[in-house]
Amino acid sequence: MTSIDTTAQAADAAARDLADTAPAVRAKALVAVADALTANADELVTLGMDETGLAEARLRGELKRTAVQLRLFAETVVDGAYLDVRIDRADPEFALGPRPDVRSGNEPIGPVLNFAAGNFPFAFSVAGGDTASALAAGNPVVVKAHPGHPRLSRRTAEIAAAALGGAGLPAGALQLVEGVDAGVAMLKHPVVKAASFTGSLRGGRFLADVAAARPAPIPFYGELGSVNPVFATPAAIAERGPEFAAGLAASVGGSAGQLCTKPGLVFLPADHGLDEALAAAAAVEEHRMLDPRIADHYQHGRDAILSAAGVRLIAPGSVRIDGDGQGWVTPTIAAVALADFGPHPDALLSECFGPVTILVESPAGTDYADLLERLFEGELTVAIHRADGDDVARLVRTAARRAGRVLFDGWPTGVAVTPAMQHGGPWPATTLGATSVGTAAIARFVRAVAYQNAPHDALPAPLRDDNPWHVPQRIAPAGESTTWGDGID
Amino acid sequence: MTSIDTTAQAADAAARDLADTAPAVRAKALVAVADALTANADELVTLGMDETGLAEARLRGELKRTAVQLRLFAETVVDGAYLDVRIDRADPEFALGPRPDVRSGNEPIGPVLNFAAGNFPFAFSVAGGDTASALAAGNPVVVKAHPGHPRLSRRTAEIAAAALGGAGLPAGALQLVEGVDAGVAMLKHPVVKAASFTGSLRGGRFLADVAAARPAPIPFYGELGSVNPVFATPAAIAERGPEFAAGLAASVGGSAGQLCTKPGLVFLPADHGLDEALAAAAAVEEHRMLDPRIADHYQHGRDAILSAAGVRLIAPGSVRIDGDGQGWVTPTIAAVALADFGPHPDALLSECFGPVTILVESPAGTDYADLLERLFEGELTVAIHRADGDDVARLVRTAARRAGRVLFDGWPTGVAVTPAMQHGGPWPATTLGATSVGTAAIARFVRAVAYQNAPHDALPAPLRDDNPWHVPQRIAPAGESTTWGDGID
């Protein structure tokens, strides 16, 4: 038996036990992980700084976010709304003949494989949102470690697995595998029932194709990145240009621009007059990039942008490769006239992972909704900066068709972890449009099971009349169905 | 421009208009289709009898079900729970720093391609559940007609499209294409954002692979069939053997066994003593199968079952091919000892579409949960026949891991169209585990969009504080989040 098989069998065994755990047990286990991460923050943050080059404050904030996220999923489990419990009582008078008692609720999908991200070594890694949401739903998780922070991954897995075990969860609830081959082998393993991923379009597409080509295909929830266009009206720039410039530079430069939600293209009026403000706001200290490979990609992507016809530099930024191959960067802000942007959008439309953004200087009267419709396929976010009196209705509707989140007068980075958050959009932002941030992320890892005419003691607890876990139940009483179609006016 | 392009462009144009329609408008349009189908029932049922060989009573019942289904989705639209509206008010005291106002709700996914089924010429065809749920969600639908009932498909499309248009929905809300090539071309077309399918494992897998291989992959919701195992305890057979025999024969023989939920394998005690009762119950009139191809497949599948070692006939049944190539059948009930079943389960485990079932005669003490676990991968249903005092807890839990619906002391055919119904299970029962029957089917054709710090007049109606459509809103008040992790005990 290979080590992949051993890991898979342990996950499969854990799946049975986990599916039968009470929600309070799973919730306490998630809180135990949050507490353990917090208790070991100094060690983990130090490891993270060394392996990723991210700043201490950023990593401390991310660890806090990760702990809050685990607690939020603990509350989600106990709340039980995610179970989507539906109870249709038997109805002898049903329009189509006697209706049986049918009750449904969500149950765990089975072992989940989580490909960890490199740019969030806590929040989208071993104990991050994908792991938390899959565990919350009652599934064991196998994490494929990101190669950018192997020691941190191993240490986090040790701490988290110990906390889960200490809280009574089965061994095999959380396991780690390392290396591309192990990840692909696990993705092909029959016991794995769903996978999540945060990373590049190229890597995500490769893995999505593997998942789809299995003898038994599984859902592959990939978050593949985004250009995150920003549209600023003339009135918005006139009203608060300097604030806009400072906010943009901060959003582009934070974490060295290595965020899926970094604003990559900014459509704004040609006469914005913000060159000086932007250049000043972008004059920040060098920041190390995550690893040499990313630095290399960034250098090439930035070169391609800057060599496109008509592109001028507002804040030149810098890329310096040190003796270890690590890249050190400051933000680059470029600009191009809409007339020059049009002829070669492909070169400028691709996501460039790092601290660069392109202003597209647009003449008065430019139809932003039309541009958005024509140029973009699927985005995590579209940001709209407007002022009172601007009519942005059509732009908003178009943005909703092209993105998972439409935000106003702000910046897409700094994704709030809340029930309503949607961090997923049409392809290629994500593979299936589902969110990987916020409590709705749990929906990726459940499937509904219906019970028909079940004896009461054979029903899962959430579907029982006595509702021992006090979860929300949507009850369709007998007789109601006979009125279908009435009352629509 | 090809006719495929013309159809696609019409769907794309309709998507914009439909997404902006008020729910009451869509609901009335669905009711108008229900009314129009009912008003034309005589013509439609006559066409259906001629093209499918299904009996008049069955088709009249199915048409009624289809109309009820449309009305049910009309109520679902107006109710608005399917929108899953979440409102997180801004929270300056948030654990992770000031939280913006974030509101999310489901929006239409875009044009849906629906591959119609042959065995339900109303309920899973042009105006069936997939079409109703996609339209209800606000998406235009292109139906790929099933070749088994082309005239009925065209006439239904005419009637339904006229009703939709009369109710104010845009042209292009419902269109029909015919032929495999047109279906595949449409599945590859970039404007199509999701597809549904009811049919064979082979056909469904082919189309699922096409959907996954697109430059922009889309979700493919395929219902690919199922063996629908039945497990009967000794006590159940002892208590009500004759009733069991009659119920089984009716479930196997109804609609000539051409149902996805037909029970194909029945595990029961070896000493059941039901041979005579079963043979008597299966002695019914000949029924025509849907088309010559299905009759041919059935004949071969039945032959393979009957030629397997150890298989004996309880009710021999019959297959007669007439001069037009149409197949006429009566139910076949075969039996095999568990000891003989074990060595060649593959031949006996495959779905055989038609009126045949296999009893697996099991010695006393047989572990049904273990059999279910080992032999089955993913089923639409598992039925458990038990008596008071039987401990079926482990069998139920195993069934829930292997199927979408677990039913007790009854038969899987005759799927109730209700809010809690789940007609989808793990692969290969369905591609993605989602239901295609009941109101939850609408969830396949929406995706969530979040709005962050939106001015109130830029929000979609369901997300507004004044809630003009009176939909359920889950509101996370400011401040609550700071207590995350407390109160779990």
mmCIF file of N, CA and C in Angstrom, chain A residues 16 20 28 64-65 68 72 74-75 86 88 95 99 102 104 107 205 212-217 373 377 397 400-401 403-408 417-420 422 427 439 447-455 483-486 488-489, chain B residues 16 20 28 64-65 68 72 74-75 86 88 95-96 99 102 104 107 205 212 214-217 373 377 397 400-401 403-408 417-420 422 427 439 447-455 483-486 488-489:
data_model
loop_
_atom_site.group_PDB
_atom_site.id
_atom_site.type_symbol
_atom_site.label_atom_id
_atom_site.label_comp_id
_atom_site.label_asym_id
_atom_site.label_seq_id
_atom_site.Cartn_x
_atom_site.Cartn_y
_atom_site.Cartn_z
ATOM 1 N N ARG A 16 -16.516 8.258 8.105
ATOM 2 C CA ARG A 16 -17.663 7.604 8.759
ATOM 3 C C ARG A 16 -17.878 8.150 10.156
ATOM 4 N N ASP A 20 -20.894 11.134 11.895
ATOM 5 C CA ASP A 20 -21.771 10.833 13.033
ATOM 6 C C ASP A 20 -21.516 11.719 14.249
ATOM 7 N N LYS A 28 -16.549 22.525 18.799
ATOM 8 C CA LYS A 28 -15.495 22.660 19.813
ATOM 9 C C LYS A 28 -14.129 22.310 19.242
ATOM 10 N N LYS A 64 -4.820 35.827 12.964
ATOM 11 C CA LYS A 64 -6.016 36.197 13.716
ATOM 12 C C LYS A 64 -7.269 35.934 12.878
ATOM 13 N N ARG A 65 -7.184 36.325 11.599
ATOM 14 C CA ARG A 65 -8.302 36.089 10.699
ATOM 15 C C ARG A 65 -8.603 34.592 10.601
ATOM 16 N N VAL A 68 -10.379 33.517 13.724
ATOM 17 C CA VAL A 68 -11.767 34.008 13.712
ATOM 18 C C VAL A 68 -12.603 33.173 12.744
ATOM 19 N N LEU A 72 -15.933 31.191 13.430
ATOM 20 C CA LEU A 72 -17.154 31.487 12.665
ATOM 21 C C LEU A 72 -17.764 30.188 12.121
ATOM 22 N N ALA A 74 -17.383 27.299 13.469
ATOM 23 C CA ALA A 74 -17.920 26.592 14.640
ATOM 24 C C ALA A 74 -19.350 27.065 14.898
ATOM 25 N N GLU A 75 -19.580 28.374 14.810
ATOM 26 C CA GLU A 75 -20.937 28.891 15.026
ATOM 27 C C GLU A 75 -21.877 28.462 13.896
ATOM 28 N N ARG A 86 -35.482 20.577 5.220
ATOM 29 C CA ARG A 86 -36.816 20.732 4.646
ATOM 30 C C ARG A 86 -37.669 19.550 5.093
ATOM 31 N N ASP A 88 -41.396 17.954 4.507
ATOM 32 C CA ASP A 88 -42.698 17.931 3.831
ATOM 33 C C ASP A 88 -43.516 16.829 4.487
ATOM 34 N N ALA A 95 -52.091 17.285 -4.601
ATOM 35 C CA ALA A 95 -52.637 17.479 -5.944
ATOM 36 C C ALA A 95 -52.358 16.301 -6.871
ATOM 37 N N ARG A 99 -49.224 12.163 -0.801
ATOM 38 C CA ARG A 99 -47.812 12.514 -0.750
ATOM 39 C C ARG A 99 -47.191 11.890 0.482
ATOM 40 N N VAL A 102 -41.584 13.392 3.399
ATOM 41 C CA VAL A 102 -40.235 13.509 2.835
ATOM 42 C C VAL A 102 -39.493 14.583 3.607
ATOM 43 N N SER A 104 -35.491 16.322 4.051
ATOM 44 C CA SER A 104 -34.123 16.332 3.538
ATOM 45 C C SER A 104 -33.255 17.289 4.326
ATOM 46 N N GLU A 107 -25.786 16.570 4.216
ATOM 47 C CA GLU A 107 -24.875 15.676 4.925
ATOM 48 C C GLU A 107 -23.469 15.863 4.325
ATOM 49 N N ARG A 205 -6.654 24.907 -13.855
ATOM 50 C CA ARG A 205 -7.264 24.230 -15.002
ATOM 51 C C ARG A 205 -6.747 22.800 -15.123
ATOM 52 N N ALA A 212 -12.227 16.156 -13.464
ATOM 53 C CA ALA A 212 -13.335 15.867 -14.384
ATOM 54 C C ALA A 212 -13.126 14.564 -15.140
ATOM 55 N N ALA A 213 -11.865 14.151 -15.291
ATOM 56 C CA ALA A 213 -11.566 12.954 -16.084
ATOM 57 C C ALA A 213 -11.527 11.683 -15.243
ATOM 58 N N ARG A 214 -11.716 11.791 -13.940
ATOM 59 C CA ARG A 214 -11.728 10.580 -13.104
ATOM 60 C C ARG A 214 -12.819 9.618 -13.569
ATOM 61 N N PRO A 215 -12.651 8.326 -13.303
ATOM 62 C CA PRO A 215 -13.760 7.397 -13.560
ATOM 63 C C PRO A 215 -15.047 7.895 -12.869
ATOM 64 N N ALA A 216 -14.921 8.370 -11.659
ATOM 65 C CA ALA A 216 -16.032 9.033 -10.970
ATOM 66 C C ALA A 216 -15.629 10.494 -10.768
ATOM 67 N N PRO A 217 -16.108 11.388 -11.653
ATOM 68 C CA PRO A 217 -15.707 12.800 -11.526
ATOM 69 C C PRO A 217 -16.143 13.382 -10.183
ATOM 70 N N GLU A 373 -18.634 44.624 -20.264
ATOM 71 C CA GLU A 373 -19.307 43.528 -20.965
ATOM 72 C C GLU A 373 -18.410 42.902 -22.021
ATOM 73 N N GLU A 377 -14.691 38.369 -18.731
ATOM 74 C CA GLU A 377 -15.479 37.142 -18.800
ATOM 75 C C GLU A 377 -15.987 36.745 -17.407
ATOM 76 N N ARG A 397 -25.534 46.320 -13.015
ATOM 77 C CA ARG A 397 -26.141 45.077 -13.508
ATOM 78 C C ARG A 397 -25.129 44.279 -14.334
ATOM 79 N N ALA A 400 -22.664 42.612 -12.040
ATOM 80 C CA ALA A 400 -23.218 41.429 -11.361
ATOM 81 C C ALA A 400 -23.196 40.212 -12.277
ATOM 82 N N ARG A 401 -23.274 40.439 -13.591
ATOM 83 C CA ARG A 401 -23.202 39.300 -14.514
ATOM 84 C C ARG A 401 -21.782 38.807 -14.713
ATOM 85 N N ALA A 403 -19.144 39.200 -12.265
ATOM 86 C CA ALA A 403 -18.328 39.053 -11.057
ATOM 87 C C ALA A 403 -19.137 38.477 -9.908
ATOM 88 N N GLY A 404 -18.420 38.006 -8.886
ATOM 89 C CA GLY A 404 -19.072 37.504 -7.684
ATOM 90 C C GLY A 404 -19.320 38.584 -6.644
ATOM 91 N N ARG A 405 -18.539 39.669 -6.718
ATOM 92 C CA ARG A 405 -18.717 40.750 -5.735
ATOM 93 C C ARG A 405 -18.610 42.087 -6.437
ATOM 94 N N VAL A 406 -19.555 42.943 -6.195
ATOM 95 C CA VAL A 406 -19.582 44.285 -6.761
ATOM 96 C C VAL A 406 -19.425 45.238 -5.590
ATOM 97 N N LEU A 407 -18.367 46.022 -5.625
ATOM 98 C CA LEU A 407 -18.167 46.880 -4.461
ATOM 99 C C LEU A 407 -18.085 48.333 -4.858
ATOM 100 N N PHE A 408 -18.436 49.167 -3.920
ATOM 101 C CA PHE A 408 -18.652 50.585 -4.201
ATOM 102 C C PHE A 408 -17.696 51.440 -3.375
ATOM 103 N N VAL A 417 -14.614 38.279 6.196
ATOM 104 C CA VAL A 417 -15.069 36.900 6.415
ATOM 105 C C VAL A 417 -16.411 36.983 7.144
ATOM 106 N N THR A 418 -17.482 36.989 6.381
ATOM 107 C CA THR A 418 -18.813 37.180 6.959
ATOM 108 C C THR A 418 -19.798 36.261 6.241
ATOM 109 N N PRO A 419 -21.002 36.133 6.761
ATOM 110 C CA PRO A 419 -21.977 35.233 6.118
ATOM 111 C C PRO A 419 -22.300 35.596 4.671
ATOM 112 N N ALA A 420 -22.344 36.870 4.344
ATOM 113 C CA ALA A 420 -22.777 37.271 3.003
ATOM 114 C C ALA A 420 -21.630 37.349 1.999
ATOM 115 N N GLN A 422 -19.046 36.809 -0.835
ATOM 116 C CA GLN A 422 -18.971 35.947 -1.998
ATOM 117 C C GLN A 422 -17.604 36.142 -2.627
ATOM 118 N N TRP A 427 -16.351 31.697 -14.375
ATOM 119 C CA TRP A 427 -15.067 31.300 -14.958
ATOM 120 C C TRP A 427 -14.480 32.457 -15.752
ATOM 121 N N THR A 439 -19.154 32.124 5.424
ATOM 122 C CA THR A 439 -19.780 30.877 5.879
ATOM 123 C C THR A 439 -20.459 30.107 4.753
ATOM 124 N N ARG A 447 -23.995 17.483 0.566
ATOM 125 C CA ARG A 447 -25.006 17.156 -0.425
ATOM 126 C C ARG A 447 -26.267 16.767 0.334
ATOM 127 N N ALA A 448 -27.403 17.002 -0.287
ATOM 128 C CA ALA A 448 -28.671 16.753 0.380
ATOM 129 C C ALA A 448 -29.045 15.281 0.281
ATOM 130 N N VAL A 449 -29.576 14.748 1.363
ATOM 131 C CA VAL A 449 -30.130 13.395 1.376
ATOM 132 C C VAL A 449 -31.562 13.490 1.885
ATOM 133 N N ALA A 450 -32.481 12.842 1.154
ATOM 134 C CA ALA A 450 -33.889 12.838 1.554
ATOM 135 C C ALA A 450 -34.238 11.508 2.191
ATOM 136 N N TYR A 451 -35.132 11.552 3.160
ATOM 137 C CA TYR A 451 -35.645 10.353 3.840
ATOM 138 C C TYR A 451 -37.149 10.333 3.628
ATOM 139 N N GLN A 452 -37.636 9.244 3.100
ATOM 140 C CA GLN A 452 -39.058 9.157 2.762
ATOM 141 C C GLN A 452 -39.748 8.146 3.679
ATOM 142 N N ASN A 453 -40.786 8.604 4.359
ATOM 143 C CA ASN A 453 -41.557 7.757 5.276
ATOM 144 C C ASN A 453 -40.669 7.028 6.285
ATOM 145 N N ALA A 454 -39.663 7.738 6.758
ATOM 146 C CA ALA A 454 -38.744 7.107 7.709
ATOM 147 C C ALA A 454 -39.389 6.994 9.084
ATOM 148 N N PRO A 455 -39.198 5.846 9.753
ATOM 149 C CA PRO A 455 -39.582 5.790 11.165
ATOM 150 C C PRO A 455 -38.781 6.860 11.911
ATOM 151 N N THR A 483 -52.886 24.402 -2.710
ATOM 152 C CA THR A 483 -53.154 25.770 -3.143
ATOM 153 C C THR A 483 -52.114 26.262 -4.139
ATOM 154 N N TRP A 484 -51.231 25.392 -4.554
ATOM 155 C CA TRP A 484 -50.181 25.821 -5.475
ATOM 156 C C TRP A 484 -50.760 26.601 -6.643
ATOM 157 N N GLY A 485 -50.125 27.686 -6.937
ATOM 158 C CA GLY A 485 -50.527 28.466 -8.101
ATOM 159 C C GLY A 485 -51.462 29.594 -7.732
ATOM 160 N N ASP A 486 -52.071 29.518 -6.579
ATOM 161 C CA ASP A 486 -52.892 30.633 -6.126
ATOM 162 C C ASP A 486 -52.001 31.672 -5.457
ATOM 163 N N ILE A 488 -50.459 34.311 -6.373
ATOM 164 C CA ILE A 488 -49.253 34.850 -6.968
ATOM 165 C C ILE A 488 -49.385 36.338 -7.241
ATOM 166 N N ASP A 489 -50.606 36.816 -7.407
ATOM 167 C CA ASP A 489 -50.773 38.250 -7.615
ATOM 168 C C ASP A 489 -50.429 39.007 -6.336
ATOM 169 N N ARG B 16 -30.487 38.883 -20.400
ATOM 170 C CA ARG B 16 -30.430 40.215 -19.795
ATOM 171 C C ARG B 16 -31.807 40.671 -19.346
ATOM 172 N N ASP B 20 -33.831 40.847 -15.222
ATOM 173 C CA ASP B 20 -34.421 42.053 -14.652
ATOM 174 C C ASP B 20 -35.929 41.940 -14.420
ATOM 175 N N LYS B 28 -46.046 34.356 -12.981
ATOM 176 C CA LYS B 28 -47.251 34.320 -13.824
ATOM 177 C C LYS B 28 -46.965 33.634 -15.150
ATOM 178 N N LYS B 64 -50.309 16.394 -15.795
ATOM 179 C CA LYS B 64 -50.798 17.073 -14.587
ATOM 180 C C LYS B 64 -49.622 17.386 -13.652
ATOM 181 N N ARG B 65 -48.748 16.399 -13.513
ATOM 182 C CA ARG B 65 -47.574 16.606 -12.672
ATOM 183 C C ARG B 65 -46.722 17.761 -13.205
ATOM 184 N N VAL B 68 -48.413 20.986 -12.314
ATOM 185 C CA VAL B 68 -48.251 21.258 -10.881
ATOM 186 C C VAL B 68 -46.820 21.733 -10.599
ATOM 187 N N LEU B 72 -45.609 25.024 -8.832
ATOM 188 C CA LEU B 72 -44.770 24.964 -7.633
ATOM 189 C C LEU B 72 -43.557 25.888 -7.784
ATOM 190 N N ALA B 74 -43.487 28.491 -9.656
ATOM 191 C CA ALA B 74 -44.016 29.857 -9.583
ATOM 192 C C ALA B 74 -44.071 30.311 -8.126
ATOM 193 N N GLU B 75 -44.509 29.426 -7.251
ATOM 194 C CA GLU B 75 -44.552 29.787 -5.825
ATOM 195 C C GLU B 75 -43.153 29.919 -5.244
ATOM 196 N N ARG B 86 -28.545 37.214 2.235
ATOM 197 C CA ARG B 86 -27.773 37.404 3.472
ATOM 198 C C ARG B 86 -27.377 38.867 3.559
ATOM 199 N N ASP B 88 -25.166 41.421 5.887
ATOM 200 C CA ASP B 88 -24.244 41.662 6.994
ATOM 201 C C ASP B 88 -24.066 43.166 7.096
ATOM 202 N N ALA B 95 -14.238 41.918 14.783
ATOM 203 C CA ALA B 95 -13.041 41.311 15.365
ATOM 204 C C ALA B 95 -11.794 41.543 14.519
ATOM 205 N N LEU B 96 -11.986 41.687 13.217
ATOM 206 C CA LEU B 96 -10.831 41.829 12.315
ATOM 207 C C LEU B 96 -10.694 43.241 11.782
ATOM 208 N N ARG B 99 -15.917 46.312 9.543
ATOM 209 C CA ARG B 99 -16.504 45.432 8.534
ATOM 210 C C ARG B 99 -17.426 46.246 7.651
ATOM 211 N N VAL B 102 -22.090 44.169 3.654
ATOM 212 C CA VAL B 102 -22.027 43.175 2.576
ATOM 213 C C VAL B 102 -23.375 42.473 2.502
ATOM 214 N N SER B 104 -25.625 39.639 0.034
ATOM 215 C CA SER B 104 -25.557 38.739 -1.117
ATOM 216 C C SER B 104 -26.896 38.073 -1.358
ATOM 217 N N GLU B 107 -28.482 35.112 -8.082
ATOM 218 C CA GLU B 107 -28.913 35.710 -9.342
ATOM 219 C C GLU B 107 -28.871 34.623 -10.421
ATOM 220 N N ARG B 205 -22.091 10.870 -19.612
ATOM 221 C CA ARG B 205 -20.650 11.019 -19.431
ATOM 222 C C ARG B 205 -20.031 11.744 -20.626
ATOM 223 N N ALA B 212 -16.940 19.873 -19.511
ATOM 224 C CA ALA B 212 -15.726 20.098 -18.708
ATOM 225 C C ALA B 212 -14.550 20.531 -19.570
ATOM 226 N N ARG B 214 -14.680 22.514 -22.260
ATOM 227 C CA ARG B 214 -14.841 23.831 -22.896
ATOM 228 C C ARG B 214 -13.712 24.771 -22.466
ATOM 229 N N PRO B 215 -13.404 25.759 -23.313
ATOM 230 C CA PRO B 215 -12.457 26.789 -22.845
ATOM 231 C C PRO B 215 -12.921 27.389 -21.515
ATOM 232 N N ALA B 216 -14.207 27.626 -21.392
ATOM 233 C CA ALA B 216 -14.788 28.022 -20.099
ATOM 234 C C ALA B 216 -15.726 26.899 -19.668
ATOM 235 N N PRO B 217 -15.264 25.999 -18.798
ATOM 236 C CA PRO B 217 -16.108 24.870 -18.376
ATOM 237 C C PRO B 217 -17.395 25.374 -17.710
ATOM 238 N N GLU B 373 -22.431 -1.186 1.078
ATOM 239 C CA GLU B 373 -21.157 -0.468 1.084
ATOM 240 C C GLU B 373 -20.219 -0.991 0.000
ATOM 241 N N GLU B 377 -21.942 2.297 -5.617
ATOM 242 C CA GLU B 377 -21.100 3.492 -5.595
ATOM 243 C C GLU B 377 -21.963 4.742 -5.379
ATOM 244 N N ARG B 397 -27.495 4.591 7.726
ATOM 245 C CA ARG B 397 -26.350 5.495 7.597
ATOM 246 C C ARG B 397 -25.560 5.167 6.327
ATOM 247 N N ALA B 400 -27.410 6.450 3.306
ATOM 248 C CA ALA B 400 -27.300 7.903 3.143
ATOM 249 C C ALA B 400 -25.973 8.287 2.496
ATOM 250 N N ARG B 401 -24.940 7.470 2.696
ATOM 251 C CA ARG B 401 -23.658 7.773 2.060
ATOM 252 C C ARG B 401 -23.642 7.350 0.594
ATOM 253 N N ALA B 403 -26.607 7.164 -1.499
ATOM 254 C CA ALA B 403 -27.784 7.545 -2.284
ATOM 255 C C ALA B 403 -28.272 8.938 -1.920
ATOM 256 N N GLY B 404 -29.119 9.481 -2.793
ATOM 257 C CA GLY B 404 -29.729 10.773 -2.529
ATOM 258 C C GLY B 404 -31.027 10.670 -1.755
ATOM 259 N N ARG B 405 -31.685 9.505 -1.844
ATOM 260 C CA ARG B 405 -32.962 9.336 -1.131
ATOM 261 C C ARG B 405 -33.001 7.954 -0.510
ATOM 262 N N VAL B 406 -33.344 7.920 0.753
ATOM 263 C CA VAL B 406 -33.468 6.669 1.486
ATOM 264 C C VAL B 406 -34.943 6.533 1.844
ATOM 265 N N LEU B 407 -35.578 5.451 1.362
ATOM 266 C CA LEU B 407 -37.004 5.365 1.622
ATOM 267 C C LEU B 407 -37.351 4.075 2.333
ATOM 268 N N PHE B 408 -38.441 4.145 3.044
ATOM 269 C CA PHE B 408 -38.787 3.081 3.983
ATOM 270 C C PHE B 408 -40.131 2.463 3.616
ATOM 271 N N VAL B 417 -43.059 15.541 -6.096
ATOM 272 C CA VAL B 417 -42.501 16.853 -6.443
ATOM 273 C C VAL B 417 -42.787 17.780 -5.269
ATOM 274 N N THR B 418 -41.850 17.868 -4.354
ATOM 275 C CA THR B 418 -42.076 18.647 -3.130
ATOM 276 C C THR B 418 -40.790 19.377 -2.767
ATOM 277 N N PRO B 419 -40.854 20.288 -1.820
ATOM 278 C CA PRO B 419 -39.641 21.043 -1.473
ATOM 279 C C PRO B 419 -38.488 20.177 -0.972
ATOM 280 N N ALA B 420 -38.780 19.103 -0.258
ATOM 281 C CA ALA B 420 -37.702 18.301 0.342
ATOM 282 C C ALA B 420 -37.199 17.190 -0.577
ATOM 283 N N GLN B 422 -35.255 14.887 -3.003
ATOM 284 C CA GLN B 422 -33.883 14.849 -3.511
ATOM 285 C C GLN B 422 -33.810 13.753 -4.558
ATOM 286 N N TRP B 427 -22.132 10.151 -7.806
ATOM 287 C CA TRP B 427 -21.790 9.532 -9.079
ATOM 288 C C TRP B 427 -21.828 8.013 -8.949
ATOM 289 N N THR B 439 -38.381 21.617 -5.489
ATOM 290 C CA THR B 439 -38.021 23.030 -5.618
ATOM 291 C C THR B 439 -36.541 23.298 -5.434
ATOM 292 N N ARG B 447 -26.295 31.720 -9.063
ATOM 293 C CA ARG B 447 -25.022 31.882 -8.359
ATOM 294 C C ARG B 447 -25.139 33.141 -7.508
ATOM 295 N N ALA B 448 -24.420 33.155 -6.412
ATOM 296 C CA ALA B 448 -24.531 34.271 -5.477
ATOM 297 C C ALA B 448 -23.676 35.443 -5.939
ATOM 298 N N VAL B 449 -24.213 36.642 -5.777
ATOM 299 C CA VAL B 449 -23.466 37.867 -6.027
ATOM 300 C C VAL B 449 -23.548 38.724 -4.768
ATOM 301 N N ALA B 450 -22.385 39.209 -4.326
ATOM 302 C CA ALA B 450 -22.344 40.070 -3.138
ATOM 303 C C ALA B 450 -22.174 41.524 -3.560
ATOM 304 N N TYR B 451 -22.786 42.407 -2.791
ATOM 305 C CA TYR B 451 -22.671 43.854 -3.001
ATOM 306 C C TYR B 451 -22.088 44.439 -1.731
ATOM 307 N N GLN B 452 -21.005 45.187 -1.905
ATOM 308 C CA GLN B 452 -20.308 45.717 -0.734
ATOM 309 C C GLN B 452 -20.437 47.229 -0.701
ATOM 310 N N ASN B 453 -20.950 47.732 0.415
ATOM 311 C CA ASN B 453 -21.122 49.179 0.608
ATOM 312 C C ASN B 453 -21.888 49.828 -0.543
ATOM 313 N N ALA B 454 -22.896 49.127 -1.033
ATOM 314 C CA ALA B 454 -23.662 49.657 -2.158
ATOM 315 C C ALA B 454 -24.602 50.769 -1.698
ATOM 316 N N PRO B 455 -24.693 51.842 -2.485
ATOM 317 C CA PRO B 455 -25.747 52.816 -2.197
ATOM 318 C C PRO B 455 -27.093 52.087 -2.310
ATOM 319 N N THR B 483 -18.858 38.148 19.224
ATOM 320 C CA THR B 483 -19.037 37.059 20.190
ATOM 321 C C THR B 483 -18.709 35.706 19.575
ATOM 322 N N TRP B 484 -18.168 35.698 18.375
ATOM 323 C CA TRP B 484 -17.863 34.425 17.727
ATOM 324 C C TRP B 484 -17.090 33.504 18.649
ATOM 325 N N GLY B 485 -17.494 32.280 18.680
ATOM 326 C CA GLY B 485 -16.765 31.291 19.455
ATOM 327 C C GLY B 485 -17.336 31.117 20.849
ATOM 328 N N ASP B 486 -18.101 32.078 21.322
ATOM 329 C CA ASP B 486 -18.776 31.900 22.602
ATOM 330 C C ASP B 486 -20.058 31.117 22.378
ATOM 331 N N ILE B 488 -20.912 28.031 22.464
ATOM 332 C CA ILE B 488 -21.001 26.784 21.718
ATOM 333 C C ILE B 488 -21.408 25.629 22.637
ATOM 334 N N ASP B 489 -21.113 25.783 23.929
ATOM 335 C CA ASP B 489 -21.543 24.715 24.837
ATOM 336 C C ASP B 489 -23.063 24.685 24.916
#
